[in-house]
Coordinates of C-alpha atoms and ligand atoms in Angstrom, one line a residue:
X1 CA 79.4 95.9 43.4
X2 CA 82.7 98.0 44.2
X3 CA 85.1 95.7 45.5
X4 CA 87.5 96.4 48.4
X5 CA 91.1 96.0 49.2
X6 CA 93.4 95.9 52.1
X7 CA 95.2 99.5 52.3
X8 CA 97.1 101.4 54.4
X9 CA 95.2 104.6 55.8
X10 CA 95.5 107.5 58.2
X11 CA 91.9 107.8 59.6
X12 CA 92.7 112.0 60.6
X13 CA 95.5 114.0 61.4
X14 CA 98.3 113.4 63.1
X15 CA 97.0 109.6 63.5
X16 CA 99.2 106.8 62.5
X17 CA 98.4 104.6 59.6
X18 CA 96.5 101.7 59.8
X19 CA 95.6 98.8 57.8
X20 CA 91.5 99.5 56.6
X21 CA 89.8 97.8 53.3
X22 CA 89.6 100.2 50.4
X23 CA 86.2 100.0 48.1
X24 CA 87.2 100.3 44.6
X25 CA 85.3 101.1 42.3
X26 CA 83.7 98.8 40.0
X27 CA 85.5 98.4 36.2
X28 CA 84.7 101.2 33.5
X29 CA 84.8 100.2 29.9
X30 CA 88.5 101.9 29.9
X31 CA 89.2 101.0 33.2
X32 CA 92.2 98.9 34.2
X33 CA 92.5 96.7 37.3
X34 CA 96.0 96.6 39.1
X35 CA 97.4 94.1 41.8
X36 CA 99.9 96.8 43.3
X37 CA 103.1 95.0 44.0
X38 CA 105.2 98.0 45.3
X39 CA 104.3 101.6 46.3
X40 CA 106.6 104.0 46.7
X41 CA 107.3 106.8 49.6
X42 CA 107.2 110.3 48.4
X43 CA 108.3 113.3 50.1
X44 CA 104.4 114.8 48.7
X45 CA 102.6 111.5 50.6
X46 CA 104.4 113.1 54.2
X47 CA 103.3 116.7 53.1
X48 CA 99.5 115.5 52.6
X49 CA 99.6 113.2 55.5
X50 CA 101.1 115.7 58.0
X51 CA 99.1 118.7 56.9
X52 CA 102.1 120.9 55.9
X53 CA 100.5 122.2 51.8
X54 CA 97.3 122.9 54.0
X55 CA 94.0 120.7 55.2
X56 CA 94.1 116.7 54.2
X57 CA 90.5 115.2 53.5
X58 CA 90.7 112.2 55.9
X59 CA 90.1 109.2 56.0
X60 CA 93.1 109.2 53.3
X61 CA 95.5 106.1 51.4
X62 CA 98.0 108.3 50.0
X63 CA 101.1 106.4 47.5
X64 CA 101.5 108.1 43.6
X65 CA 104.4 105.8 42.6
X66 CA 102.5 102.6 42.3
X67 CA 103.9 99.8 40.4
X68 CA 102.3 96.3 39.5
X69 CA 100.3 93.8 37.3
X70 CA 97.2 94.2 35.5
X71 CA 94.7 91.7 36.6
X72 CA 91.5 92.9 34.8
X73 CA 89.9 94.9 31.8
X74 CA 87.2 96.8 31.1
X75 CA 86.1 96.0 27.4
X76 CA 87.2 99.2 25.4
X77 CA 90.6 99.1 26.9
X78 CA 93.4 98.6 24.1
X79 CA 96.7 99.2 26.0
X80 CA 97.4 96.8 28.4
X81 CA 96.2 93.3 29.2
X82 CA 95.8 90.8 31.8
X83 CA 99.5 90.2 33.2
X84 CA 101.1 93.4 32.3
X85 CA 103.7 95.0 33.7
X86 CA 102.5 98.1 34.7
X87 CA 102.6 101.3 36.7
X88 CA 100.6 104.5 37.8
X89 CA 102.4 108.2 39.0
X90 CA 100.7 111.4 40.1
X91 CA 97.6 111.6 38.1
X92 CA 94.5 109.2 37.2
X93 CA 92.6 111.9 35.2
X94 CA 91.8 114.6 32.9
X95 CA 89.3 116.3 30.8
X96 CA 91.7 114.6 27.4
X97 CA 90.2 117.4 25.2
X98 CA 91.9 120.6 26.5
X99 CA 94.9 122.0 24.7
X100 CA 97.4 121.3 27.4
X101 CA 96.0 117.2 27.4
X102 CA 95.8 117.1 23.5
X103 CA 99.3 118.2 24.1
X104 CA 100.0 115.4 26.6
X105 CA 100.6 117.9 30.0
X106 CA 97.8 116.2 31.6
X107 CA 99.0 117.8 34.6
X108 CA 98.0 120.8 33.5
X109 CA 94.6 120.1 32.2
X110 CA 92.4 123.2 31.8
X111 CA 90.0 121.1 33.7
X112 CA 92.5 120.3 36.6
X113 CA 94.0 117.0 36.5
X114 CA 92.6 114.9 39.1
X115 CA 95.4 113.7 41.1
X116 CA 96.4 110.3 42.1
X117 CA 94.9 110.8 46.3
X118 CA 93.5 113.7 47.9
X119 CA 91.9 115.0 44.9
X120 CA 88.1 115.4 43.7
X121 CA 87.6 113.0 40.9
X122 CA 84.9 114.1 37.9
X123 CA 82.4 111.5 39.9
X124 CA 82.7 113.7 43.0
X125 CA 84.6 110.7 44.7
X126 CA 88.1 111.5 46.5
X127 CA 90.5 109.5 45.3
X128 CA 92.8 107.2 47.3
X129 CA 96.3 106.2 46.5
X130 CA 98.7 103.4 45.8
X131 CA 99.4 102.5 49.5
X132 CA 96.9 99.3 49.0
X133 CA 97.1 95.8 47.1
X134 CA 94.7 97.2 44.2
X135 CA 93.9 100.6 42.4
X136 CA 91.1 101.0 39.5
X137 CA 92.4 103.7 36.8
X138 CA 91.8 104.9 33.6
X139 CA 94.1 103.1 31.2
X140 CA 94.7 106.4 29.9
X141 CA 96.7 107.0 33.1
X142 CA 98.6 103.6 33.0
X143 CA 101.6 103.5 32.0
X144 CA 103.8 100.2 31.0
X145 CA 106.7 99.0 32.6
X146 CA 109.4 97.5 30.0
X147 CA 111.3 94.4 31.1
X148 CA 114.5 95.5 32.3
X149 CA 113.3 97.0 35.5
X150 CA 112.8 95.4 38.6
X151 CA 108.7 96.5 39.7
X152 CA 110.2 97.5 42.9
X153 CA 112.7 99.8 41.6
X154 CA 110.2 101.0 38.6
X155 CA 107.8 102.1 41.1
X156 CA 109.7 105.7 42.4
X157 CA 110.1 106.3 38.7
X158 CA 106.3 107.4 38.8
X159 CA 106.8 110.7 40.4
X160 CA 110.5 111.0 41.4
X161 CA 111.9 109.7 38.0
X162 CA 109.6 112.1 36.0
X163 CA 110.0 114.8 37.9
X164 CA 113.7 114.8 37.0
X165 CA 113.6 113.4 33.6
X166 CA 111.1 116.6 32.1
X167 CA 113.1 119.4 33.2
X168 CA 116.6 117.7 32.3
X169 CA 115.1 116.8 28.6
X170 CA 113.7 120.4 28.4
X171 CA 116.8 122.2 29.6
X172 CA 119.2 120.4 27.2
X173 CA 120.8 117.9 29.5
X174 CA 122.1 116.2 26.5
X175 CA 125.7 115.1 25.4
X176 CA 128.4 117.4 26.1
X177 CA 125.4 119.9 28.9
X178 CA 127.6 120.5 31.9
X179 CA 124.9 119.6 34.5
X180 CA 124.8 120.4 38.4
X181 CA 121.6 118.2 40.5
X182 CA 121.6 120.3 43.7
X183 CA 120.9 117.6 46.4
X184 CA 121.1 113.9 47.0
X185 CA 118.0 112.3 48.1
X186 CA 115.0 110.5 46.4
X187 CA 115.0 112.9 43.4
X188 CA 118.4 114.1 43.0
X189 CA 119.9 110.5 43.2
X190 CA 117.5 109.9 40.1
X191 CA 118.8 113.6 38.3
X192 CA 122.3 112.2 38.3
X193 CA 121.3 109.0 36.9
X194 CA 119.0 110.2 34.0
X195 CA 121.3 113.2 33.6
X196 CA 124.5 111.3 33.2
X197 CA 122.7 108.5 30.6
X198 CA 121.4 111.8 28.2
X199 CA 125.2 112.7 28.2
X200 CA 125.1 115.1 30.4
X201 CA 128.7 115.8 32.5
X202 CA 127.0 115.7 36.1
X203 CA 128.0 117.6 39.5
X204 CA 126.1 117.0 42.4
X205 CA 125.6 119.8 44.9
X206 CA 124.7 119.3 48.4
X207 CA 125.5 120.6 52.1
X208 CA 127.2 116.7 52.9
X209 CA 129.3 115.4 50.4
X210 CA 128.3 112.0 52.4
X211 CA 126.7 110.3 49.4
X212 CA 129.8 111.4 47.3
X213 CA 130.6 107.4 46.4
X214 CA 126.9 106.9 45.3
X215 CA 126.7 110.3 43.2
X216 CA 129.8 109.0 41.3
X217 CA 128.6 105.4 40.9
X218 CA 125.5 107.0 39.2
X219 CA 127.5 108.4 36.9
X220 CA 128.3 112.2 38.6
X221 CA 132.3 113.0 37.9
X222 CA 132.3 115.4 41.2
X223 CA 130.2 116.0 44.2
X224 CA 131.0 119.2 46.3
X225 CA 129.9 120.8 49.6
X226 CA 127.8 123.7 49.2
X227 CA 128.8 124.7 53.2
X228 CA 131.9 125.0 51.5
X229 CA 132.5 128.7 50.5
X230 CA 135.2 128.1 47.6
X231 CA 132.5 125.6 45.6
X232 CA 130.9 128.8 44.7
X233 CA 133.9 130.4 43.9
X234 CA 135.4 127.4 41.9
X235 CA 132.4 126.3 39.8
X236 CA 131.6 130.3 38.6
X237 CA 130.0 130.3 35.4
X238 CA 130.3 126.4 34.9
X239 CA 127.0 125.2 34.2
X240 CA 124.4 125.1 31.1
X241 CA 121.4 123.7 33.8
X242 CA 121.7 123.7 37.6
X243 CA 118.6 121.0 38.4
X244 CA 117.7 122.4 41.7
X245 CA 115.8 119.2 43.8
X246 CA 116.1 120.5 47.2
X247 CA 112.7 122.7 49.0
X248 CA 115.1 124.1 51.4
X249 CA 115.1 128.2 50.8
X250 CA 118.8 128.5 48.6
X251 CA 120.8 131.6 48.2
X252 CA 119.7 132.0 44.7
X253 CA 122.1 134.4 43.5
X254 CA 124.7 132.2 44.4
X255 CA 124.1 129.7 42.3
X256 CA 123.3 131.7 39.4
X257 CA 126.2 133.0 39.4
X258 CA 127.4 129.1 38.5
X259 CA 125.6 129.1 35.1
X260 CA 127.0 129.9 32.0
X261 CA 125.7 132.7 30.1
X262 CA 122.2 131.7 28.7
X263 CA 122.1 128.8 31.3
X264 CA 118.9 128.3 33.5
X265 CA 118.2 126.9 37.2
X266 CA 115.1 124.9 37.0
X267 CA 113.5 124.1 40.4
X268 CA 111.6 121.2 41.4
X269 CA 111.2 121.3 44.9
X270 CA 108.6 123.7 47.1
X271 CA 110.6 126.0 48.9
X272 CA 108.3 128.4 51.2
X273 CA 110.1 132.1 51.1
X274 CA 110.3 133.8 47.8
X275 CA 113.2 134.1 46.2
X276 CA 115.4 136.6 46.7
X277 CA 117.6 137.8 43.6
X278 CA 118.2 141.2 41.5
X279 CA 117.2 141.5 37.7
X280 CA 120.6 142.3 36.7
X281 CA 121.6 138.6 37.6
X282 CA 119.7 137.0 35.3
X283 CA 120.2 140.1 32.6
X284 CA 124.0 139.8 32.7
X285 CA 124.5 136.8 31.1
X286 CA 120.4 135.4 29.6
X287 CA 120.1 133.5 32.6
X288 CA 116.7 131.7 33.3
X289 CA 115.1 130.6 36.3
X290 CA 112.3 127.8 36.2
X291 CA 110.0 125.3 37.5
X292 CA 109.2 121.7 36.4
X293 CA 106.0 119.6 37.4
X294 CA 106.0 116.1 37.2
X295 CA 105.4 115.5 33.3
X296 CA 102.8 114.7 31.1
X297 CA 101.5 111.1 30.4
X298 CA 103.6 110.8 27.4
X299 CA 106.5 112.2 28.4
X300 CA 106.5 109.4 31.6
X301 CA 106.3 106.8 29.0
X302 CA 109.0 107.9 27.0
X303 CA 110.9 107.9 30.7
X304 CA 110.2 104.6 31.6
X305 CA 111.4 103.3 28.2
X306 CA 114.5 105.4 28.7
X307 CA 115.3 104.0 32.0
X308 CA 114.9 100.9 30.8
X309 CA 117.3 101.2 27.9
X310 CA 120.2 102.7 29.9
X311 CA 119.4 100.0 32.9
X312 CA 118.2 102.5 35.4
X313 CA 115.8 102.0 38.5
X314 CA 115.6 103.6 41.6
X315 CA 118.0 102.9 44.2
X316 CA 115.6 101.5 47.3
X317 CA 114.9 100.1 50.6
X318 CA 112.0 97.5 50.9
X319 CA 109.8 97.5 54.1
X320 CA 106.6 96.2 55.0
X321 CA 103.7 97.8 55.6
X322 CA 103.8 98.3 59.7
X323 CA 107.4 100.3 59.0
X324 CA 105.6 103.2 57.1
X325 CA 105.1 105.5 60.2
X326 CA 109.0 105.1 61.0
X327 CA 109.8 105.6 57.7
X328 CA 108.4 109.4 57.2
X329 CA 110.1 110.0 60.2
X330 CA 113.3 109.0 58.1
X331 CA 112.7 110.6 55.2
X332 CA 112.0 113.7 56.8
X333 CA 115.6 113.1 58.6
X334 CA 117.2 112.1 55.3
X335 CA 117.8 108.9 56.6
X336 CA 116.8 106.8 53.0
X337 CA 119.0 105.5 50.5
X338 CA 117.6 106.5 48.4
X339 CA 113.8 106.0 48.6
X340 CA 111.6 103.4 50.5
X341 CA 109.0 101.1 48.5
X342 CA 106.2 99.3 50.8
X343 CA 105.8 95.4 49.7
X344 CA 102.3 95.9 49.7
X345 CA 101.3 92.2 50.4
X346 CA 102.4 92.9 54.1
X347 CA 98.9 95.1 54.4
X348 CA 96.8 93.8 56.7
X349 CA 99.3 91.2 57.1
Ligands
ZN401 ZN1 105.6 112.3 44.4
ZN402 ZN1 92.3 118.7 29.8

């Protein structure tokens, strides 16, 4: 028998969420039980929920930065055990036999990745997400969270802390890399962090320079207004790697005119317009522009060890449960420092 679980669900659109319980499904052999202790709030869950990337399949739990303690086994599971420390991102499965997940970018699994909620799992079922006290998950898909981080603050590491920590290890953001993280929120605060513990010399970029204490306390050594016309002026040809975080439509040609010749602007967020630049500005001077998707299973590991190793969590605000509906209005607003976890024993509560 599947067992349920209290969860958080939005029963169709434009409803709030409410507290429902959640069938699970029953243990695989290399399936892995998880008490979730904290779920994070990604700007993605709001996008689902609120039908902005297109029509939601309701009833839906949404929540891909899921952190807690293993609970249960199925019998050919080797990586974790009862009582670890544990956490799930983005993705709970793939075909594990295509190039791209023999190469570990499950994410881009020939089959298509089956994402963490909203998403068609190979059973047929639709998968529901992390805002709930359990999930059932291949232990392929789960990762382990080293001592040294707090579960709470572990838990936006899943999908905010991978998303920055790919694109900065594959763009050089090592020892020495002059680094610009263009915005300040859930996933730029985690850019600076990660960037400035590879080495990296970090400037943060944003319209408000409000956040300017925080940005140096993660380690940035400047933060400057982009309303301002002379940061443009001043920071010309500064950069090896401009880690672009914001979905806000930029004036791209200004800020490739910040890079260095053979630098590159990697982009992380969705922004909705094409972009809007000439050839010759990326021909004068071997400039690159780029995107960056989460990151493969491995490459998350290899995160969450790092993070651990330099001391770094997310910076968060705790609520409950019946705060969630408040707090997409808030993160929408940019009213989060810097990104709200849901203490999921208040479900239901
Ligand atoms: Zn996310
Ligand atoms: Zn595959």
């Amino acid at each position: 028998m599947p067992t349920t679980t209290p969860a958080l669900s939005v029963p169709a659109a434009g409803k709030p969420f409410g507290a429902i319980e959640l069938e699970r499904r029953d243990l695989r052999d290399d399936d892995v039980r998880i008490d979730i202790k904290w779920a994070g709030i990604c700007h993605s869950d709001i996008h689902t929920i609120r039908e902005e990337w297109g029509l939601t399949p309701f009833p839906l739990t949404p929540g891909h930065e899921i952190a807690g303690i293993v609970t249960e086994v199925g019998p050919a599971v080797t990586r974790h055990k009862v009582g670890d420390r544990v956490g799930i991102g983005c993705m709970v499965d793939s075909c594990g036999e295509c190039e791209q997940c023999k190469n570990g970018n499950e994410q881009y699994c020939e089959k298509g990745a089956v994402f963490t909620y909203a998403s068609e799992g190979y059973d047929g079922e639709l998968t529901q997400g992390g805002y709930a006290q359990a999930i059932v998950a291949s232990e392929r898909f789960v990762l382990s969270i080293p001592e040294g981080i707090e579960l709470d603050e572990a838990a936006p590491l899943l999908c905010a802390g991978i998303t920055t920590y790919a694109p900065l290890k594959r763009w050089g953001a090592d020892k020495g890399a002059k680094v610009a993280v263009v915005g300040m929120g859930g996933l730029g605060h985690l850019g600076v962090k990660i960037a400035a513990a590879m080495g990296a010399e970090v400037t943060v970029l944003s319209r408000s320079t409000d956040k300017s204490a925080d940005a140096k306390s993660y380690g940035a050594v400047d933060h400057l207004s982009t309303k301002d016309e002379k940061t443009f002026d001043k920071l010309a040809g500064t950069f090896d790697l401009i880690l672009n975080t914001v979905s806000a439509d930029l004036p791209m040609e200004d800020y490739l005119r910040l890079l260095k010749p053979f630098g590159a602007m990697v982009n992380v967020g969705l922004p909705t317009k094409p972009y809007s630049i000439t050839p010759g500005s990326l021909v004068h001077g071997d400039k690159a522009i780029a995107g960056s998707l989460i990151g493969g299973i491995p490459a998350t590991q290899e995160m969450l060890d790092f993070c651990a190793e330099h001391g770094i969590g997310a910076t968060i605000e705790r609520i409950s449960a019946d705060e969630v509906d408040d707090a997409y209005d808030k993160v929408v607003a940019g009213d989060v420092r810097y990104r709200y976890v849901i203490d999921t024993a208040t479900i239901g509560k």
